[in-house]
Amino acid sequence: MSSRRAIAYRWRRIWAVLVKEAHQLRRDPLTFGMVVGLPLVQLILFGFAINNDPRHLRAAIELNDRSPITRTVENSLRASSYFDLVPVDRPGEGEAMLRRGSVQFLIVIPVNFTRDLVRGERPQLLVLADATDPAATGNATAAVEQAVLSGLRHDLIGPLASRAPQPSPVDVVIQRRYNPEGITSHNIVPGLLAVVLSMTMVMMTSIAVARERERGTMENLLAMPLRPMEVMAGKILPYVLIGAAQTIIIVVLSGLIFAVPFAGAPWLLALATLVFITVSLLLGFTLSTFAKTQMQAMQMSFFYILPSILLSGFAFPYAGMPRWAQWLGEVLPVTHFLRVVRGVMLKGWQAGEAMPQLFYLAILGGIFAVIAIRRYGDTLE
């Protein structure tokens, strides 16, 4: 009996500790939300938002020969699930769109395409693909020739049947721009700059105010004749130097170790990096004003970092995500900085091409600054 009683008492003590932990977890909704919400977020993102075979990619089409046959080619491409065609009329317009990232493909039907096809001269059809993300365009590139052959099969009949040699009556020329060899590291390594800065800047700054609370030094800050703007500037400026050092290390090593090209202007990348670091630090400071402990601040940061990696186009093709996931990705600062980094390093972007992304980042920075100042002002009160 004594042994049974001892075992019963032991289980009662264990049960008491279990109940205590349950009450503690209930009083910490952020931790409970992370335990329950994080698997749901991962399930939804990995199940719905990730697609390594993107469809409905935007493709500019330049028709320099208008005939029933070229219209058949255009309609066949349009009917393919891989392409959403965007007609262009002016020479050079399609290449500019490809360079900006507005389209993933440029399909050029040359002058005298129909005449050369009827003569059996196997005319060329030029396809320019944005290869900065090889996974996003690989399958679609292979689908171009299939779509063209499928369309021409209906036109090359009767007297023209002899003009349908095998393997193809048309020479489909594929040019992969900005990453001709399709080297994965040329896509991933520049993206690492955006992800590393996002992780470190947001996480380090998010614990800034929470650390003051935990260490009991918040009263010292409150006693100082400092405005919220001055406290915020003093908190984030040291991390700007850390972010600059990280940027230099990543860019230099990407060239030395992985031979990643740098086609653009260094000053433009430096400007974009400074803007992004500032936005990330302001976001981290904003999160810190909502957290009571450093653990809560880190948990909030993690809820931001995970979608940033999955929805920005860093780990998986952005074009392969459903529309709702792309909308969420557009809200994230890292998505826009990632485009600038790849644009400057791989495409040689100029200032005019990067400004729309930098303008959006500046707007986000202003929003985060206003929220952080107001939240910290409430803390002072």
Coordinates of C-alpha atoms in Angstrom, one line a residue:
M1 CA 0.0 0.0 0.0
S2 CA 2.8 2.4 0.9
S3 CA 4.3 2.0 -2.6
R4 CA 1.0 2.6 -4.3
R5 CA 0.4 5.6 -2.1
A6 CA 3.8 7.0 -3.0
I7 CA 3.1 6.5 -6.7
A8 CA -0.3 8.2 -6.4
Y9 CA 1.3 11.2 -4.6
R10 CA 4.0 11.4 -7.3
W11 CA 1.3 11.5 -10.0
R12 CA -0.6 14.2 -8.1
R13 CA 2.6 16.3 -7.9
I14 CA 3.2 15.8 -11.6
W15 CA -0.5 16.7 -12.3
A16 CA -0.1 19.9 -10.2
V17 CA 2.9 21.0 -12.2
L18 CA 1.1 20.1 -15.5
V19 CA -1.9 22.3 -14.4
K20 CA 0.5 25.1 -13.5
E21 CA 2.2 25.0 -16.9
A22 CA -1.2 25.0 -18.6
H23 CA -2.2 28.1 -16.7
Q24 CA 1.1 29.8 -17.6
L25 CA 0.7 28.9 -21.3
R26 CA -2.9 30.3 -21.2
R27 CA -1.6 33.6 -19.8
D28 CA 1.0 33.8 -22.6
P29 CA -1.2 34.0 -25.7
L30 CA 1.8 34.8 -28.0
T31 CA 3.6 31.5 -27.1
F32 CA 0.3 29.6 -27.4
G33 CA -0.4 31.2 -30.8
M34 CA 3.1 30.3 -32.0
V35 CA 2.7 26.7 -30.9
V36 CA -0.7 26.4 -32.6
G37 CA -0.4 28.9 -35.4
L38 CA 3.1 28.2 -36.7
P39 CA 2.2 24.6 -38.0
L40 CA -0.9 26.0 -39.6
V41 CA 1.0 28.7 -41.3
Q42 CA 3.6 26.2 -42.5
L43 CA 0.9 23.9 -43.8
I44 CA -0.9 26.6 -45.8
L45 CA 2.3 28.1 -47.2
F46 CA 4.0 24.8 -48.2
G47 CA 0.7 23.3 -49.4
F48 CA -0.7 26.1 -51.4
A49 CA 1.8 28.9 -52.0
I50 CA 4.8 26.8 -53.1
N51 CA 4.9 25.6 -56.7
N52 CA 8.1 24.7 -58.6
D53 CA 6.2 24.4 -61.9
P54 CA 4.8 28.0 -62.4
R55 CA 2.0 28.6 -64.9
H56 CA 0.5 31.8 -66.3
L57 CA 3.8 33.5 -66.6
R58 CA 3.7 36.9 -68.2
A59 CA 5.3 36.9 -71.6
A60 CA 5.6 39.8 -74.0
I61 CA 5.1 38.9 -77.6
E62 CA 6.4 41.1 -80.5
L63 CA 4.7 40.4 -83.8
N64 CA 6.8 41.7 -86.7
D65 CA 4.9 39.6 -89.2
R66 CA 1.1 39.6 -89.1
S67 CA -0.6 36.8 -91.0
P68 CA -3.0 34.0 -90.3
I69 CA -0.1 31.7 -89.5
T70 CA 1.5 34.1 -87.0
R71 CA -1.9 34.6 -85.4
T72 CA -2.2 30.9 -85.1
V73 CA 1.2 30.8 -83.3
E74 CA 0.1 33.6 -81.0
N75 CA -3.2 31.9 -80.2
S76 CA -1.5 28.6 -79.5
L77 CA 0.9 30.3 -77.0
R78 CA -2.1 32.1 -75.5
A79 CA -3.9 28.8 -75.1
S80 CA -1.0 27.3 -73.3
S81 CA -1.4 27.3 -69.5
Y82 CA 2.2 28.5 -69.1
F83 CA 1.9 32.0 -70.6
D84 CA -0.2 35.1 -70.2
L85 CA 0.7 37.1 -73.3
V86 CA 1.3 40.9 -73.3
P87 CA 1.4 42.4 -76.8
V88 CA 4.2 44.9 -77.5
D89 CA 4.3 47.1 -80.6
R90 CA 7.5 49.2 -80.3
P91 CA 11.0 47.6 -80.8
G92 CA 12.9 47.4 -77.5
E93 CA 9.7 47.7 -75.4
G94 CA 9.7 44.0 -74.7
E95 CA 13.4 43.9 -73.7
A96 CA 12.8 46.8 -71.3
M97 CA 9.9 44.9 -69.7
L98 CA 12.1 41.8 -69.4
R99 CA 14.9 43.8 -67.8
R100 CA 12.5 45.4 -65.3
G101 CA 11.0 42.1 -64.4
S102 CA 7.5 43.0 -65.7
V103 CA 7.6 39.9 -67.8
Q104 CA 9.4 36.6 -67.6
F105 CA 9.6 36.0 -71.4
L106 CA 9.9 37.9 -74.6
I107 CA 8.7 36.0 -77.7
V108 CA 9.8 37.7 -81.0
I109 CA 8.2 36.6 -84.3
P110 CA 10.5 38.1 -87.0
V111 CA 9.7 39.9 -90.3
N112 CA 9.0 37.5 -93.2
F113 CA 8.3 34.6 -90.8
T114 CA 5.3 33.4 -92.9
R115 CA 7.2 33.7 -96.2
D116 CA 10.2 31.7 -94.9
L117 CA 7.9 29.1 -93.4
V118 CA 6.0 28.6 -96.7
R119 CA 9.4 28.4 -98.6
G120 CA 10.5 25.6 -96.2
E121 CA 13.4 27.8 -94.9
R122 CA 12.7 27.0 -91.2
P123 CA 12.4 30.5 -89.8
Q124 CA 13.6 31.4 -86.4
L125 CA 11.3 32.3 -83.5
L126 CA 13.3 34.1 -80.7
V127 CA 12.5 33.5 -77.1
L128 CA 14.2 35.6 -74.5
A129 CA 13.8 34.1 -70.9
D130 CA 14.6 35.9 -67.6
A131 CA 17.0 33.2 -66.1
T132 CA 17.6 35.0 -62.9
D133 CA 15.4 32.4 -61.3
P134 CA 16.0 29.2 -63.4
A135 CA 13.3 27.2 -61.5
A136 CA 10.6 29.7 -62.5
T137 CA 11.2 29.5 -66.3
G138 CA 12.6 26.1 -67.0
N139 CA 9.5 24.1 -67.7
A140 CA 7.8 27.1 -69.5
T141 CA 10.8 27.4 -71.8
A142 CA 10.4 23.8 -72.9
A143 CA 6.7 24.4 -73.5
V144 CA 7.3 27.1 -76.1
E145 CA 8.2 24.8 -78.9
Q146 CA 5.4 22.4 -78.1
A147 CA 2.9 25.2 -78.2
V148 CA 4.2 26.4 -81.6
L149 CA 4.2 22.9 -83.1
S150 CA 0.7 22.3 -81.8
G151 CA -0.6 25.5 -83.5
L152 CA 1.2 25.0 -86.8
R153 CA 0.0 21.4 -87.2
H154 CA -3.4 22.8 -88.0
D155 CA -2.1 25.3 -90.7
L156 CA 0.5 23.1 -92.4
I157 CA -1.9 20.9 -94.3
G158 CA -2.7 20.4 -97.9
P159 CA -0.1 22.0 -100.2
L160 CA 1.8 23.1 -97.1
A161 CA 2.0 19.6 -95.5
S162 CA 5.5 19.2 -97.1
R163 CA 6.6 22.3 -95.1
A164 CA 6.2 20.4 -91.8
P165 CA 9.5 18.6 -91.5
Q166 CA 10.6 16.8 -88.4
P167 CA 11.5 17.7 -85.8
S168 CA 10.1 21.2 -86.3
P169 CA 9.2 23.5 -89.2
V170 CA 10.4 26.4 -86.9
D171 CA 13.8 27.0 -85.3
V172 CA 12.9 28.1 -81.8
V173 CA 16.0 29.9 -80.4
I174 CA 16.1 30.2 -76.6
Q175 CA 18.3 32.9 -75.1
R176 CA 18.5 32.9 -71.3
R177 CA 19.3 36.4 -70.2
Y178 CA 21.1 37.4 -67.0
N179 CA 22.1 33.9 -66.0
P180 CA 22.7 32.0 -69.3
E181 CA 24.1 28.9 -67.6
G182 CA 21.2 28.7 -65.2
I183 CA 23.6 28.6 -62.2
T184 CA 21.5 28.3 -59.0
S185 CA 24.0 30.1 -56.8
H186 CA 23.7 33.2 -59.0
N187 CA 20.0 33.3 -58.0
I188 CA 20.3 32.2 -54.3
V189 CA 23.4 34.1 -53.1
P190 CA 22.2 37.6 -54.0
G191 CA 18.9 36.7 -52.3
L192 CA 20.8 35.7 -49.2
L193 CA 21.8 39.3 -48.7
A194 CA 18.1 40.3 -48.4
V195 CA 17.3 37.3 -46.1
V196 CA 20.3 37.7 -43.8
L197 CA 19.7 41.4 -43.4
S198 CA 16.0 40.9 -42.7
M199 CA 16.6 38.2 -40.1
T200 CA 19.4 40.0 -38.2
M201 CA 18.2 43.6 -38.4
V202 CA 14.6 42.8 -37.4
M203 CA 15.5 40.3 -34.6
M204 CA 18.3 42.4 -33.0
T205 CA 16.2 45.5 -32.9
S206 CA 13.0 43.8 -31.8
I207 CA 14.6 43.0 -28.5
A208 CA 15.9 46.5 -27.9
V209 CA 13.0 47.9 -25.8
A210 CA 12.1 44.5 -24.4
R211 CA 15.6 44.2 -23.1
E212 CA 15.3 47.5 -21.3
R213 CA 12.1 46.3 -19.6
E214 CA 13.6 42.9 -18.6
R215 CA 16.8 44.5 -17.2
G216 CA 14.9 47.2 -15.3
T217 CA 16.7 50.0 -17.1
M218 CA 13.5 51.4 -18.8
E219 CA 13.2 53.8 -15.9
N220 CA 16.6 55.2 -16.8
L221 CA 15.5 55.9 -20.3
L222 CA 12.2 57.4 -19.0
A223 CA 14.2 59.7 -16.7
M224 CA 16.3 61.1 -19.5
P225 CA 15.2 64.2 -21.4
L226 CA 15.0 62.3 -24.7
R227 CA 12.2 62.4 -27.3
P228 CA 10.9 59.1 -28.8
M229 CA 12.6 60.0 -32.1
E230 CA 16.0 60.4 -30.3
V231 CA 15.7 57.1 -28.4
M232 CA 14.7 55.3 -31.6
A233 CA 17.6 56.8 -33.5
G234 CA 20.1 55.9 -30.8
K235 CA 18.8 52.3 -30.7
I236 CA 18.9 51.6 -34.4
L237 CA 22.0 53.5 -35.6
P238 CA 24.6 51.0 -34.2
Y239 CA 22.9 48.2 -36.1
V240 CA 23.2 50.2 -39.4
L241 CA 26.9 49.7 -39.2
I242 CA 26.5 46.0 -38.5
G243 CA 24.2 45.7 -41.5
A244 CA 26.7 47.5 -43.6
A245 CA 29.5 45.1 -42.5
Q246 CA 27.2 42.1 -43.4
T247 CA 26.5 43.6 -46.8
I248 CA 30.2 44.0 -47.6
I249 CA 31.0 40.5 -46.5
I250 CA 28.2 38.9 -48.5
V251 CA 28.8 40.8 -51.7
V252 CA 32.6 40.3 -51.6
L253 CA 32.4 36.6 -50.8
S254 CA 29.6 36.1 -53.4
G255 CA 32.0 37.2 -56.1
L256 CA 35.2 35.5 -54.8
I257 CA 33.7 32.1 -53.9
F258 CA 30.6 31.7 -56.1
A259 CA 31.6 34.0 -59.0
V260 CA 28.3 35.8 -58.9
P261 CA 28.5 38.7 -61.4
F262 CA 28.0 42.3 -60.4
A263 CA 26.6 44.1 -63.5
G264 CA 25.2 47.2 -61.9
A265 CA 26.4 50.2 -60.0
P266 CA 27.8 49.6 -56.4
W267 CA 26.4 52.9 -55.2
L268 CA 22.9 51.9 -56.2
L269 CA 23.1 48.7 -54.3
A270 CA 24.6 50.6 -51.3
L271 CA 21.7 53.1 -51.4
A272 CA 19.1 50.3 -51.6
T273 CA 20.8 48.4 -48.8
L274 CA 20.7 51.5 -46.6
V275 CA 17.0 52.0 -47.2
F276 CA 16.3 48.3 -46.5
I277 CA 18.3 48.2 -43.4
T278 CA 16.5 51.3 -42.1
V279 CA 13.1 49.8 -42.9
S280 CA 14.0 46.5 -41.2
L281 CA 15.3 48.3 -38.1
L282 CA 12.2 50.4 -37.9
L283 CA 10.1 47.3 -38.2
G284 CA 12.1 45.6 -35.4
F285 CA 11.7 48.6 -33.2
T286 CA 8.0 48.6 -33.8
L287 CA 7.7 45.0 -32.8
S288 CA 9.7 45.6 -29.6
T289 CA 7.2 48.2 -28.5
F290 CA 4.5 45.4 -28.5
A291 CA 6.6 42.8 -26.7
K292 CA 7.0 42.7 -22.9
T293 CA 9.9 40.2 -22.9
Q294 CA 12.8 39.4 -25.2
M295 CA 11.3 36.0 -25.9
Q296 CA 8.1 37.6 -27.1
A297 CA 10.1 40.0 -29.3
M298 CA 11.9 37.0 -30.9
Q299 CA 8.7 35.1 -31.4
M300 CA 7.2 38.1 -33.2
S301 CA 10.3 38.4 -35.3
F302 CA 10.0 34.7 -36.3
F303 CA 6.4 35.2 -37.4
Y304 CA 7.8 37.9 -39.8
I305 CA 10.9 36.0 -40.9
L306 CA 9.2 32.8 -42.0
P307 CA 6.8 34.4 -44.5
S308 CA 9.7 36.6 -45.7
I309 CA 11.7 33.6 -46.7
L310 CA 8.8 31.7 -48.3
L311 CA 6.8 34.4 -50.0
S312 CA 9.5 36.8 -51.2
G313 CA 10.7 34.7 -54.1
F314 CA 13.9 33.8 -52.3
A315 CA 13.4 30.0 -51.8
F316 CA 10.6 29.3 -54.3
P317 CA 9.5 30.9 -57.6
Y318 CA 7.4 34.0 -56.9
A319 CA 5.6 33.6 -60.2
G320 CA 4.4 30.1 -59.1
M321 CA 2.5 31.3 -56.1
P322 CA -1.3 31.8 -56.1
R323 CA -2.5 35.4 -56.4
W324 CA -3.3 35.7 -52.7
A325 CA 0.2 34.6 -51.8
Q326 CA 1.7 37.1 -54.2
W327 CA -0.4 39.9 -52.6
L328 CA 1.0 38.9 -49.2
G329 CA 4.5 38.8 -50.6
E330 CA 4.1 42.4 -52.0
V331 CA 3.5 43.7 -48.5
L332 CA 6.9 42.3 -47.2
P333 CA 9.9 44.7 -47.5
V334 CA 12.2 41.8 -48.3
T335 CA 10.4 41.1 -51.6
H336 CA 11.1 44.5 -53.0
F337 CA 14.7 44.6 -51.8
L338 CA 15.3 41.1 -53.2
R339 CA 14.2 42.4 -56.7
V340 CA 16.6 45.3 -56.4
V341 CA 19.6 43.1 -55.3
R342 CA 19.1 40.7 -58.2
G343 CA 18.3 43.5 -60.6
V344 CA 21.5 45.4 -59.8
M345 CA 23.8 42.4 -59.5
L346 CA 22.5 40.2 -62.4
K347 CA 20.7 42.6 -64.7
G348 CA 22.7 45.8 -64.3
W349 CA 19.7 47.9 -63.2
Q350 CA 20.0 51.6 -63.3
A351 CA 18.5 54.1 -60.8
G352 CA 15.3 54.5 -62.8
E353 CA 14.6 50.8 -62.7
A354 CA 15.1 50.4 -59.0
M355 CA 13.2 53.5 -57.9
P356 CA 9.7 52.0 -57.8
Q357 CA 10.9 49.3 -55.4
L358 CA 12.9 51.9 -53.3
F359 CA 9.9 54.2 -53.2
Y360 CA 7.7 51.4 -51.8
L361 CA 10.4 50.6 -49.2
A362 CA 10.5 54.3 -48.2
I363 CA 6.7 54.4 -47.7
L364 CA 6.9 51.3 -45.5
G365 CA 9.7 52.9 -43.5
G366 CA 7.6 56.0 -42.9
I367 CA 4.7 53.9 -41.7
F368 CA 6.9 51.9 -39.3
A369 CA 8.5 55.0 -38.0
V370 CA 5.1 56.6 -37.2
I371 CA 3.9 53.5 -35.4
A372 CA 7.1 53.1 -33.4
I373 CA 7.2 56.7 -32.3
R374 CA 3.6 56.6 -31.2
R375 CA 3.9 53.3 -29.4
Y376 CA 7.1 54.4 -27.6
G377 CA 5.3 57.7 -26.7
D378 CA 2.6 55.6 -25.0
T379 CA 5.3 53.7 -23.1
L380 CA 6.7 57.0 -21.8
E381 CA 3.2 58.0 -20.7

